[in-house]
CSV table of C-alpha atoms (C1' of nucleotides) in Angstrom, one decimal:
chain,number,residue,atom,x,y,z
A,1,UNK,CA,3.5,-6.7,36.3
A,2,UNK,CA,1.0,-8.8,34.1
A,3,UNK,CA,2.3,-10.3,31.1
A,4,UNK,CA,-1.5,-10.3,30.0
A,5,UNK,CA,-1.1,-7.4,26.4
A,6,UNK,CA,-2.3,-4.5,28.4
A,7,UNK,CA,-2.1,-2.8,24.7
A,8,UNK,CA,-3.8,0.6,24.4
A,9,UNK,CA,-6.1,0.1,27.8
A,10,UNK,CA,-6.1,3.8,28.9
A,11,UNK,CA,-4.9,5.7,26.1
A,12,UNK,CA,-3.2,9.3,27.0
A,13,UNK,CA,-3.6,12.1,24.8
A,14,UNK,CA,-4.7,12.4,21.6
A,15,UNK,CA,-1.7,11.0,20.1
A,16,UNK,CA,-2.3,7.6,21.9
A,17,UNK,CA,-5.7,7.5,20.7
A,18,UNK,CA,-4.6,7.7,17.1
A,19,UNK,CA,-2.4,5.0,17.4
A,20,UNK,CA,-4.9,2.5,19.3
A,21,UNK,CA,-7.2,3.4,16.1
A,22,UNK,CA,-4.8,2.8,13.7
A,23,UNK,CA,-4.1,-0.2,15.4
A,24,UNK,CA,-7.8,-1.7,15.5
A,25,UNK,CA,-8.3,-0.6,11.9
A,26,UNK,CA,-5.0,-2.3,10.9
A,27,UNK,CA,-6.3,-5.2,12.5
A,28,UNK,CA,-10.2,-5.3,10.6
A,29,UNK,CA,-8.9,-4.2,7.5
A,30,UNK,CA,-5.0,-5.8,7.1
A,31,UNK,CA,-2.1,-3.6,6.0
A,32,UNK,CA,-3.0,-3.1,2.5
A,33,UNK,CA,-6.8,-1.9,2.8
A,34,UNK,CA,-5.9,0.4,5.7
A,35,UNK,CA,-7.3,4.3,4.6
A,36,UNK,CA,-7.0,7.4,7.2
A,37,UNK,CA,-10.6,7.5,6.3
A,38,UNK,CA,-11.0,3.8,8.0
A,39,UNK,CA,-8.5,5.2,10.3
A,40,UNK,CA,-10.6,8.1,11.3
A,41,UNK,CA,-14.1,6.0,11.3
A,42,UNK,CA,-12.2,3.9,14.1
A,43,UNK,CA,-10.8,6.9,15.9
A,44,UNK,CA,-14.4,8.3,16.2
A,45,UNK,CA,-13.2,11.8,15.3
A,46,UNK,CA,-12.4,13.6,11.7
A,47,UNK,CA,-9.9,12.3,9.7
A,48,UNK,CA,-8.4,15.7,9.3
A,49,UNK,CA,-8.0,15.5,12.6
A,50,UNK,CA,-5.0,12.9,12.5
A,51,UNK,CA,-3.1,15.4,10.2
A,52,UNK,CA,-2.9,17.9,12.9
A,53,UNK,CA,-0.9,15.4,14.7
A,54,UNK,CA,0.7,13.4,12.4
A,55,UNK,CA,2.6,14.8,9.1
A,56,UNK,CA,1.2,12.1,6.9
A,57,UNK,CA,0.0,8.3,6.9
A,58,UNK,CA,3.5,6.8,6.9
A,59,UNK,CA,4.8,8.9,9.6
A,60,UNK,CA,1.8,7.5,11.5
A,61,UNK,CA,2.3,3.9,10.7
A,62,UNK,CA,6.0,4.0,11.5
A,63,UNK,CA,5.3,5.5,14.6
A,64,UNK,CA,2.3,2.9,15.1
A,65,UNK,CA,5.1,0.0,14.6
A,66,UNK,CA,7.6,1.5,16.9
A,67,UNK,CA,4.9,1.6,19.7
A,68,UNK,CA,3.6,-1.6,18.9
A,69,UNK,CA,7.6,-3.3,19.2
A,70,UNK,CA,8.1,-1.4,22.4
A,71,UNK,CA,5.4,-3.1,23.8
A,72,UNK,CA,6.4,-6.7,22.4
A,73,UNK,CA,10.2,-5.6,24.1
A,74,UNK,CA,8.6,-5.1,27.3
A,75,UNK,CA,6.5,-8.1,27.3
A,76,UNK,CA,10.1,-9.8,27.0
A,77,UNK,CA,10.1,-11.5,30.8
A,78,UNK,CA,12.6,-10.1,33.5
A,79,UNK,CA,15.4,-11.8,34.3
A,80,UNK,CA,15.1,-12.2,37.9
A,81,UNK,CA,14.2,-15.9,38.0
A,82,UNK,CA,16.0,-19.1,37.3
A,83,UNK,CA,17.1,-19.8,34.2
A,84,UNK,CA,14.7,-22.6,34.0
A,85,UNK,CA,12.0,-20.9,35.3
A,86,UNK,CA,12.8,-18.4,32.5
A,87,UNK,CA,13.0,-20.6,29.8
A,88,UNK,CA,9.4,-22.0,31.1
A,89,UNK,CA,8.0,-18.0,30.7
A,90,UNK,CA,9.9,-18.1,27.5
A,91,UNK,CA,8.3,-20.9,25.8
A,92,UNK,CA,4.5,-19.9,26.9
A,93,UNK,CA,5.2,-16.3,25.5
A,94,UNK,CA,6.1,-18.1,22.1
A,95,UNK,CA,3.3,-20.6,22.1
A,96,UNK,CA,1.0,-17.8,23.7
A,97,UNK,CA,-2.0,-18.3,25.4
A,98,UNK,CA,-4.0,-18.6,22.4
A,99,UNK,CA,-5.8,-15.6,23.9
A,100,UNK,CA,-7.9,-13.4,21.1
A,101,UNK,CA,-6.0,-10.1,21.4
A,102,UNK,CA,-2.4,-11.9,21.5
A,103,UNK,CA,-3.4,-13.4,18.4
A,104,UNK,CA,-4.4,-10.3,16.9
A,105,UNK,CA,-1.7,-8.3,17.6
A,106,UNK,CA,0.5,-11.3,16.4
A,107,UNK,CA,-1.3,-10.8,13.0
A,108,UNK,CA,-0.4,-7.2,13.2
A,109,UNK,CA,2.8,-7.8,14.1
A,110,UNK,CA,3.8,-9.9,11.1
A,111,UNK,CA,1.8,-8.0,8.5
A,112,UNK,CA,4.0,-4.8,9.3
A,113,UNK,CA,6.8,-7.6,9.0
A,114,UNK,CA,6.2,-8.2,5.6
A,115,UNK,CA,6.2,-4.5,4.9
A,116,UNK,CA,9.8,-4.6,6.1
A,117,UNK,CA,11.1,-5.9,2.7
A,118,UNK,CA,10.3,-2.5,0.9
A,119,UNK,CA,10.4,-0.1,3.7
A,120,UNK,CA,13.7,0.8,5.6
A,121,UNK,CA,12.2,2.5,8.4
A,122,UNK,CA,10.4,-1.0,9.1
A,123,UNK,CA,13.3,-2.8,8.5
A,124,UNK,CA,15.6,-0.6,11.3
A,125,UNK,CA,12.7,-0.7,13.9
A,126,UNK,CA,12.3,-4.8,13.3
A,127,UNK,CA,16.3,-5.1,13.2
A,128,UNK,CA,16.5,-3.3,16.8
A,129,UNK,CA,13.7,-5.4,18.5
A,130,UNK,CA,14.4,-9.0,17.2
A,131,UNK,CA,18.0,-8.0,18.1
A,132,UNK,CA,17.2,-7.2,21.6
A,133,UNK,CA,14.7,-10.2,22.2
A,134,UNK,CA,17.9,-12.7,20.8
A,135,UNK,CA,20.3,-11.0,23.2
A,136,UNK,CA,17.9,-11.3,25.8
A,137,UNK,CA,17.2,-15.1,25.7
A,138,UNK,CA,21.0,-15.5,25.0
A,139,UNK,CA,21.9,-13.8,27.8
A,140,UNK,CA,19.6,-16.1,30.1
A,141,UNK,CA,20.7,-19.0,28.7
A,142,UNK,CA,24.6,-17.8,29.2
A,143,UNK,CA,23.5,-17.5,32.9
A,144,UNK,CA,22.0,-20.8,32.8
A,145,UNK,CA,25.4,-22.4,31.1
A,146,UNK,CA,27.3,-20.7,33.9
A,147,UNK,CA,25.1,-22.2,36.3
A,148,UNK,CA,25.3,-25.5,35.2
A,149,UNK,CA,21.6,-25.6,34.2
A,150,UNK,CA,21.9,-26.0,30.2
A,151,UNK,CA,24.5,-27.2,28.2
A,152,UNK,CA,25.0,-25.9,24.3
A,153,UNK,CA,27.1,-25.4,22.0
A,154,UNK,CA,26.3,-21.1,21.9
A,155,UNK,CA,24.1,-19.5,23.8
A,156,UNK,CA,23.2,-16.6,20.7
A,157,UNK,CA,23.1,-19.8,17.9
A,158,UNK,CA,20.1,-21.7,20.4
A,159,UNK,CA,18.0,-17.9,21.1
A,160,UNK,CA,18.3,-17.7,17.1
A,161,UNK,CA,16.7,-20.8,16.8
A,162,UNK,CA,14.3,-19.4,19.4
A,163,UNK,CA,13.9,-16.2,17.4
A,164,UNK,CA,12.8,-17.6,14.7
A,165,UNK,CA,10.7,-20.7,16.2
A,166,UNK,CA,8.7,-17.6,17.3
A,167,UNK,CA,8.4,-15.7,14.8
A,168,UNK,CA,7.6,-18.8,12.3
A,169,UNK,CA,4.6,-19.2,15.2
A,170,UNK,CA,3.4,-15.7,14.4
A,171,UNK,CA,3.3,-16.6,11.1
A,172,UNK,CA,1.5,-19.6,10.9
A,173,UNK,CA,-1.1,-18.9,13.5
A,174,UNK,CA,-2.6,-16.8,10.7
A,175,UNK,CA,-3.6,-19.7,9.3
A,176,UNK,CA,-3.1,-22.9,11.0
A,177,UNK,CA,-5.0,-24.8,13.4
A,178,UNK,CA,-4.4,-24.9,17.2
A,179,UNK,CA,-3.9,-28.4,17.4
A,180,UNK,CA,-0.5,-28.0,14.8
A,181,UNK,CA,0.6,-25.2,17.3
A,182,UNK,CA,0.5,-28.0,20.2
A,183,UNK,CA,2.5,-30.0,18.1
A,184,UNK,CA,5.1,-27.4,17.2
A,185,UNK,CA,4.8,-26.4,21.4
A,186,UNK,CA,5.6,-30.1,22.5
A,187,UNK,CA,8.5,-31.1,20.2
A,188,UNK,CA,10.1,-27.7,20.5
A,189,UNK,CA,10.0,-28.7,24.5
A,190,UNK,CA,11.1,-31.8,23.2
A,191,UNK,CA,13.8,-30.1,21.9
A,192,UNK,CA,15.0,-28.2,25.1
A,193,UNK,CA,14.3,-31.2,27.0
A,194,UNK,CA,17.5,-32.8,24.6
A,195,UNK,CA,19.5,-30.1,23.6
A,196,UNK,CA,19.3,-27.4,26.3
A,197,UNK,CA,18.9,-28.6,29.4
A,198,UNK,CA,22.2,-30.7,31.1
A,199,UNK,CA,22.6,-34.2,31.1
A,200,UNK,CA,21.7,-34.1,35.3
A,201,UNK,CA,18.5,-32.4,34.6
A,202,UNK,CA,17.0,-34.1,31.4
A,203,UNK,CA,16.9,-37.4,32.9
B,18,UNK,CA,15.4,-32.4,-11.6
B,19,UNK,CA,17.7,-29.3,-10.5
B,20,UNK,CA,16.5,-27.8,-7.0
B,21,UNK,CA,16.6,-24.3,-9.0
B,22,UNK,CA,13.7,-22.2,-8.8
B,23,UNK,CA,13.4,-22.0,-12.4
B,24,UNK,CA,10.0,-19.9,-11.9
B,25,UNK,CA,8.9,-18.2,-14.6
B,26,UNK,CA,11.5,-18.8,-16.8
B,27,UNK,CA,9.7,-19.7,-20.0
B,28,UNK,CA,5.9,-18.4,-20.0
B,29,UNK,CA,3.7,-20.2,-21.8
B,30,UNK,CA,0.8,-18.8,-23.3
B,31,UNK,CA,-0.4,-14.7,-22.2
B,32,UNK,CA,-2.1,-16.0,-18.9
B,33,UNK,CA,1.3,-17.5,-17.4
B,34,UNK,CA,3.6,-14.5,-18.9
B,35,UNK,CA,0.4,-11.9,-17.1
B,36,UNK,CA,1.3,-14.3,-13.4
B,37,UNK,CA,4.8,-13.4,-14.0
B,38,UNK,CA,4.5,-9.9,-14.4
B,39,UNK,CA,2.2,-9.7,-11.6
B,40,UNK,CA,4.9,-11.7,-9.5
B,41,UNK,CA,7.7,-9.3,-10.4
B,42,UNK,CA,5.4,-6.1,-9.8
B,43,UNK,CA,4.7,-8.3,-6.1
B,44,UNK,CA,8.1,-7.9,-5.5
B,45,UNK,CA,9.1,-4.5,-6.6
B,46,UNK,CA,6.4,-3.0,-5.2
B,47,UNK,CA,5.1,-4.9,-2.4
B,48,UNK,CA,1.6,-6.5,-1.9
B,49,UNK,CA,0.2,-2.7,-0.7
B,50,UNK,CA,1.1,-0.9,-3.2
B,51,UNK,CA,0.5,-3.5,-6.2
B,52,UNK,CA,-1.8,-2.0,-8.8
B,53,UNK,CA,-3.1,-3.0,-12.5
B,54,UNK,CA,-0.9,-0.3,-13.5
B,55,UNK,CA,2.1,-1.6,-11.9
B,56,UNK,CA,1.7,-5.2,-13.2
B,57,UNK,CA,1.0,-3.5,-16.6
B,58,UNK,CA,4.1,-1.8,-16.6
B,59,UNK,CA,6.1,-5.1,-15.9
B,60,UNK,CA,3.5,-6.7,-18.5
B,61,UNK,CA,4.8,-4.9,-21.4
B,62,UNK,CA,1.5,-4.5,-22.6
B,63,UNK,CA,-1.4,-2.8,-21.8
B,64,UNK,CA,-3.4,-3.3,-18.7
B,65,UNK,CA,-7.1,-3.2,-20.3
B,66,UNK,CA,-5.5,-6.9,-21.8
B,67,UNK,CA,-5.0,-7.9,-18.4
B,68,UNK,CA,-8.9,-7.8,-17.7
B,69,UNK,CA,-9.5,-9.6,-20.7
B,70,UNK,CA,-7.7,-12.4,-19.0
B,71,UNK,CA,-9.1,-11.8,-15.5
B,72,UNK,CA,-12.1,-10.3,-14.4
B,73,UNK,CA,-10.7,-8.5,-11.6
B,74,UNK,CA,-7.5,-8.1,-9.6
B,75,UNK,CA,-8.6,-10.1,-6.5
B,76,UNK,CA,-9.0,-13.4,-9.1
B,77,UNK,CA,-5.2,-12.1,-10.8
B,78,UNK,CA,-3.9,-12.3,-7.7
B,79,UNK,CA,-5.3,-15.5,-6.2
B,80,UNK,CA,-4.4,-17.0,-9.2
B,81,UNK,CA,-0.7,-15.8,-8.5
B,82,UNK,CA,-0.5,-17.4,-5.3
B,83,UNK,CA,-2.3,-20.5,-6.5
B,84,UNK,CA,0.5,-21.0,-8.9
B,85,UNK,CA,3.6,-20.4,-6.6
B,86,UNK,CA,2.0,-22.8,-4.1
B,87,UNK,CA,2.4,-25.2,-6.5
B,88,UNK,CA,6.0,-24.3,-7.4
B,89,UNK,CA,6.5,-24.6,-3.6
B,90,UNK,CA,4.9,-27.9,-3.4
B,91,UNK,CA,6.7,-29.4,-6.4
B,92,UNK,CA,10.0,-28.1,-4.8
B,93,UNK,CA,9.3,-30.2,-1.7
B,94,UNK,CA,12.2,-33.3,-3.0
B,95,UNK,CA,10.9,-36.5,-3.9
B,96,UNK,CA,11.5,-39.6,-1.2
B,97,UNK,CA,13.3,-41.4,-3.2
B,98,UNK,CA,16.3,-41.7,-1.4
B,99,UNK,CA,17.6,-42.6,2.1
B,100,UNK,CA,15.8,-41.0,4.8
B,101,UNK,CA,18.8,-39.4,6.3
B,102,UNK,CA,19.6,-37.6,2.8
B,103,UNK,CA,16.0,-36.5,2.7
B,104,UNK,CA,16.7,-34.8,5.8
B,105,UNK,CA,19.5,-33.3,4.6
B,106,UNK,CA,17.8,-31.9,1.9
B,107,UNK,CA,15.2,-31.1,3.3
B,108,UNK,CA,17.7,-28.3,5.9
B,109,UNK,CA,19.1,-27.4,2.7
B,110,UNK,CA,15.7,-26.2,1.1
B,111,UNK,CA,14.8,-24.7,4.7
B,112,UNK,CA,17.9,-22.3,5.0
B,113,UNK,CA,17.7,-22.2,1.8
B,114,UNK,CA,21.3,-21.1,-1.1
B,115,UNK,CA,20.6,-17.6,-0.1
B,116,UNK,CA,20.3,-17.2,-4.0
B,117,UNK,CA,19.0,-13.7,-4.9
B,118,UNK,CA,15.9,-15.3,-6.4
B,119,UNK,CA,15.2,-17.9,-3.3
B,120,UNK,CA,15.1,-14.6,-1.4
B,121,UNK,CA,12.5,-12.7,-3.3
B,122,UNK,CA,10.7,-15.6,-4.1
B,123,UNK,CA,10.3,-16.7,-0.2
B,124,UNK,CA,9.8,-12.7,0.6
B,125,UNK,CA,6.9,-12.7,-1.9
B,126,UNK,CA,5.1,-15.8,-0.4
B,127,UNK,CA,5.5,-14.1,3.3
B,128,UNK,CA,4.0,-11.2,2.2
B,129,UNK,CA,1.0,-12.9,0.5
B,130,UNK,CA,0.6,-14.9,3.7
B,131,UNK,CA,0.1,-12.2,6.0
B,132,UNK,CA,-2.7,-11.7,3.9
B,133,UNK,CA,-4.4,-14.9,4.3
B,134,UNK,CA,-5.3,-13.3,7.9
B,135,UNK,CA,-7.7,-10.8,6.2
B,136,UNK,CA,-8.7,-13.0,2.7
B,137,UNK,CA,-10.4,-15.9,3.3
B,138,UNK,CA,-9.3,-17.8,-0.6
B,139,UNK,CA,-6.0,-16.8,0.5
B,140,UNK,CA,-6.4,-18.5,4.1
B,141,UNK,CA,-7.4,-21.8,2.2
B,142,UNK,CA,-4.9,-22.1,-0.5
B,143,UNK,CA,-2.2,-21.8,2.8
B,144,UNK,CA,-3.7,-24.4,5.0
B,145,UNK,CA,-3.2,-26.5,1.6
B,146,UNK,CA,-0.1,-25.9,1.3
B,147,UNK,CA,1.0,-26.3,4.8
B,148,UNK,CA,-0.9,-29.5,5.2
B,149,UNK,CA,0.4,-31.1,2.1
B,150,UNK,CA,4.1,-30.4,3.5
B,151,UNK,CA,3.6,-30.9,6.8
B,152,UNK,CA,2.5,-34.6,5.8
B,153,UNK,CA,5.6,-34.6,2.9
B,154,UNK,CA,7.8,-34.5,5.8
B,155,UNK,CA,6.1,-36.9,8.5
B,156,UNK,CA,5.9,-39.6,5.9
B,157,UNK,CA,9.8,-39.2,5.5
B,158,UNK,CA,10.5,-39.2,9.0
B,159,UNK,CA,8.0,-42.2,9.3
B,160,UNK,CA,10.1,-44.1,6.9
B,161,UNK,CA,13.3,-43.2,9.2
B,162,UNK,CA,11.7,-44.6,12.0
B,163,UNK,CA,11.0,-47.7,10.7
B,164,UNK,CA,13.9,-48.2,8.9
B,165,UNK,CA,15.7,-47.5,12.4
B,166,UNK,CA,17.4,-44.6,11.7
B,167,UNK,CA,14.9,-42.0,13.3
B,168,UNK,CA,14.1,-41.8,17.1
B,169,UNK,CA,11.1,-39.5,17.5
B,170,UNK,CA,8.0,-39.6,19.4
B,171,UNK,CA,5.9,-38.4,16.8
B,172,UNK,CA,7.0,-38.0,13.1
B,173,UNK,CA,4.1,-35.1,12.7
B,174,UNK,CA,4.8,-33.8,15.6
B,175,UNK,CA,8.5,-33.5,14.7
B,176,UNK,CA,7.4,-32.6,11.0
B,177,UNK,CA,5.5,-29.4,12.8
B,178,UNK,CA,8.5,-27.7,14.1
B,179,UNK,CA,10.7,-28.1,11.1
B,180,UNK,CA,7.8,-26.4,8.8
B,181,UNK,CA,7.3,-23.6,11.6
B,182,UNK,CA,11.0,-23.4,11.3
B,183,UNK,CA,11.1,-22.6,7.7
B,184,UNK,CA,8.3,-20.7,7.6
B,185,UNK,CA,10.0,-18.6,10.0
B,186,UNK,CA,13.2,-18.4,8.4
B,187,UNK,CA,11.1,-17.3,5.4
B,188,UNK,CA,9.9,-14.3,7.9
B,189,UNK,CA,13.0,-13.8,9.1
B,190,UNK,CA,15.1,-13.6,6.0
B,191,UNK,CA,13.1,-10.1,5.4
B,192,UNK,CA,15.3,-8.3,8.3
B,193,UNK,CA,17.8,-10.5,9.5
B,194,UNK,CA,21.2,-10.7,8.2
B,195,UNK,CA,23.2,-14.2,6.7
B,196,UNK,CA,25.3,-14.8,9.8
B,197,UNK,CA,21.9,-14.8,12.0
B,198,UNK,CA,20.8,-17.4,9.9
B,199,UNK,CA,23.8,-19.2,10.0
B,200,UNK,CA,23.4,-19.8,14.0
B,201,UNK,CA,20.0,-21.0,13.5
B,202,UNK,CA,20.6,-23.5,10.9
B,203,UNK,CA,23.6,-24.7,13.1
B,204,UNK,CA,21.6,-24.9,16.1
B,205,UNK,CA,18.4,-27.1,14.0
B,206,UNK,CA,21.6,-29.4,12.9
B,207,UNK,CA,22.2,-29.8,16.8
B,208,UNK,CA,18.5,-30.6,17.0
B,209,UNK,CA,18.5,-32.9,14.3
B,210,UNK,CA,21.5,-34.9,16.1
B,211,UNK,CA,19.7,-35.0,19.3
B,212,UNK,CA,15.9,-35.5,19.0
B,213,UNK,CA,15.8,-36.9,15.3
B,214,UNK,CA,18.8,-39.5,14.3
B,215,UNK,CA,18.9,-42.3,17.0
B,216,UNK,CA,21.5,-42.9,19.3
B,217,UNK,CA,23.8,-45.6,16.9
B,218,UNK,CA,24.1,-42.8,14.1
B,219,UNK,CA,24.4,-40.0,16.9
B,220,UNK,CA,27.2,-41.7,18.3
C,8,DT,C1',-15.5,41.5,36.7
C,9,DG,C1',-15.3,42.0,31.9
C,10,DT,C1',-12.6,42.0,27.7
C,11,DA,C1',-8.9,41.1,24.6
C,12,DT,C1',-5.5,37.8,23.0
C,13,DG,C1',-3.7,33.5,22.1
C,14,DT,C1',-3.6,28.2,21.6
C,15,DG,C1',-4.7,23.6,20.6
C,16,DA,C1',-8.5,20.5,19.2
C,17,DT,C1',-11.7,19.9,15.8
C,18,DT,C1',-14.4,20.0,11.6
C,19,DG,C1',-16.3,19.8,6.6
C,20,DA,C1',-15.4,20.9,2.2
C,21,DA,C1',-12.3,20.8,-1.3
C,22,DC,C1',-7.9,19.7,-4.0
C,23,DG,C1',-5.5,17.0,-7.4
C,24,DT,C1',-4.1,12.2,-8.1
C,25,DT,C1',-4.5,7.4,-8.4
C,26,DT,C1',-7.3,3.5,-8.5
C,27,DA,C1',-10.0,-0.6,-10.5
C,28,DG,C1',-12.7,-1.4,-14.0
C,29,DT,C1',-15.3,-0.5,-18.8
C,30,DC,C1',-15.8,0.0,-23.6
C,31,DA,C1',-15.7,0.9,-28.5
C,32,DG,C1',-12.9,-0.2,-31.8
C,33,DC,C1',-8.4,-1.7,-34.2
C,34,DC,C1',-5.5,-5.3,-36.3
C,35,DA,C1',-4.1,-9.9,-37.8
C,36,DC,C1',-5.1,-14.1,-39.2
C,37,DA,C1',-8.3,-18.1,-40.4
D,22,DT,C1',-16.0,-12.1,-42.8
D,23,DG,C1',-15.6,-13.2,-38.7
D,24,DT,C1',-13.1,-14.0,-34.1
D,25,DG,C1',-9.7,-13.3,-30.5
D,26,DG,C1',-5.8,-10.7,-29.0
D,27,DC,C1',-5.1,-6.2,-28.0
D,28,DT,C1',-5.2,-1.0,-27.2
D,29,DG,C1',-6.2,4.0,-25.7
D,30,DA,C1',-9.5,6.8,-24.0
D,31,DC,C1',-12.6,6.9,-20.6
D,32,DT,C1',-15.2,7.0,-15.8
D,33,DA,C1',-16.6,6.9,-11.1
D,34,DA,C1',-15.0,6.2,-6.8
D,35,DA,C1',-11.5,6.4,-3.4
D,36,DC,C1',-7.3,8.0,-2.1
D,37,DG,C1',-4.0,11.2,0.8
D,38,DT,C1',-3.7,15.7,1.9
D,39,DT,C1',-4.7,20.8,2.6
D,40,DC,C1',-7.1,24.5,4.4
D,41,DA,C1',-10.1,28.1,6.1
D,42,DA,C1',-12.9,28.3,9.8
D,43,DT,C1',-14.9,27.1,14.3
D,44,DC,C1',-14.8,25.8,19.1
D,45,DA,C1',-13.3,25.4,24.1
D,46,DC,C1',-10.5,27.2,27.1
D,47,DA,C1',-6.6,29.5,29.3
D,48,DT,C1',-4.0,33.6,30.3
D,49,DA,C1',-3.4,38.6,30.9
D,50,DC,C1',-4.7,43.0,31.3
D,51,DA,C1',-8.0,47.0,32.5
DNA sequence: TGTATGTGATTGAACGTTTAGTCAGCCACA
DNA sequence: TGTGGCTGACTAAACGTTCAATCACATACA
């Protein structure tokens, strides 16, 4: 019900517990320093320990990343609200609340990104999720054209320029300062305040 | 003059022709699995030589990114024409000719950003970066507005979203296919009409 | 109740390989 | 006769992975 990242509160089985490991160790130690011995110190068992469930470290990492995108596909906000209420919700899950942990596991998030370009299984995985989260906003804003709320040109073209506003938010929060994340947040409103939202409304 | 990234295409002196082998290994290989080894291999000579040009790999590779920054920075187009053409260029760089090398290139800069979350000479060299186009393209749009062309409410504001835009087309380019792209550089035209030219050039 | 049998979690030690980094010395040219 | 570019051989540490061996605990049978 909370759209507060529950991630990895009460993890079940031993399995889940790997995976919330691997997940804080990905985050202290980035992508490229990440050991099953780091992975094990985390998990506060043996590291021989995660071969019994796991084959071997990239069948654990790809498993890590498909967890970690169903979570960021359930996070996507129900449609059961107006569309402008939706597009609201949509905006604040780009921008984020600035909270620690969604920053964090936007960090992790983009890092296994980047590992996309030389792994396949990465790339299928991101494929399917930024797929589904593009269809999703499309289809909100299709129900908000058919409503009268918005006016554009195509629903899908305006959530891929959502797509990527958020992901190029993910990507520069590694580095850039909060006050050039408000600035981003109030022209992109800017933005739907012009380009989205019908001539009645924008007024 | 051209808008080519001619990177790397004649290497002067054993330093610059070590960068570029350490680029191409960056991009065959990706950041994680990057070794001396690798970069030796692409080197065509030896990799003991490459530590009698670097102390270690952490300087090699700070050094790498140091020197694409720049190429990125002097790729940002001069303002020496009309504000509106700036613009234009400025979407083209963004979305970029899709050219094989553009591709890797951006790819390669992604991956060494979602590094900067975990390497703090990293993290610098980016804020640099980002500042110094950030303010590249608020000056431009400054220039628009007084000239009467531009209607904005603030030129760094507005200069915010287009670099998170291209910063996540960079990220997106990774997974996404051409005609994905394609709706969101239609959709930031339809931006550009709405919240950036005023309301005589809109028509 | 006591004993055998099986199962999954767990470990520490060990394996072969790869890694970043060192070093003594070679070669060409001034 | 140096001096700087350059190399191959080397090392210690870290790496992913395997494995034999415990342990806790359930089930079944006498």
């Amino acid at each position: 019900m909370t759209n507060e990242i529950s991630f990895f509160e009460n993890p079940e089985g031993t399995r889940e517990e790997i995976l919330e490991a691997t997940f804080y160790a990905l985050r202290q130690h980035g992508y490229a320093e990440l050991t099953i011995s780091k992975i094990g110190d985390e998990f506060g068992k043996s590291q021989s320990l995660i071969y019994h469930h796991y084959d071997n470290k990239d069948e654990l990492l790809v498993d890590l990343l498909d967890y970690m995108l169903e979570q960021v596909e359930n996070q996507v906000p129900l449609p059961n609200q107006s569309p402008e209420a939706y597009i609201e919700v949509i905006i604040d899950e780009i921008f984020g609340t600035s909270s620690n942990s969604d920053v964090e596991f936007s960090q992790a998030v983009i890092e296994l990104r980047a590992q996309a370009a030389h792994d396949d299984d990465y790339n299928r995985l991101f494929r399917r999720s930024d797929d589904f989260i593009r269809k999703q906003i499309a289809r909100v804003i299709q129900a908000g054209v058919d409503a009268g709320a918005f006016d554009v040109e195509d629903p899908s073209q305006t959530a891929a320029l959502f797509h990527t506003v958020l992901v190029g938010i993910q990507a520069e929060r590694i580095t850039s300062d909060e006050d050039t994340i408000d600035d981003v947040r109030a022209e992109f409103r800017r933005y739907v305040e012009h380009c989205l939202l019908s001539e009645s409304h924008a007024e």
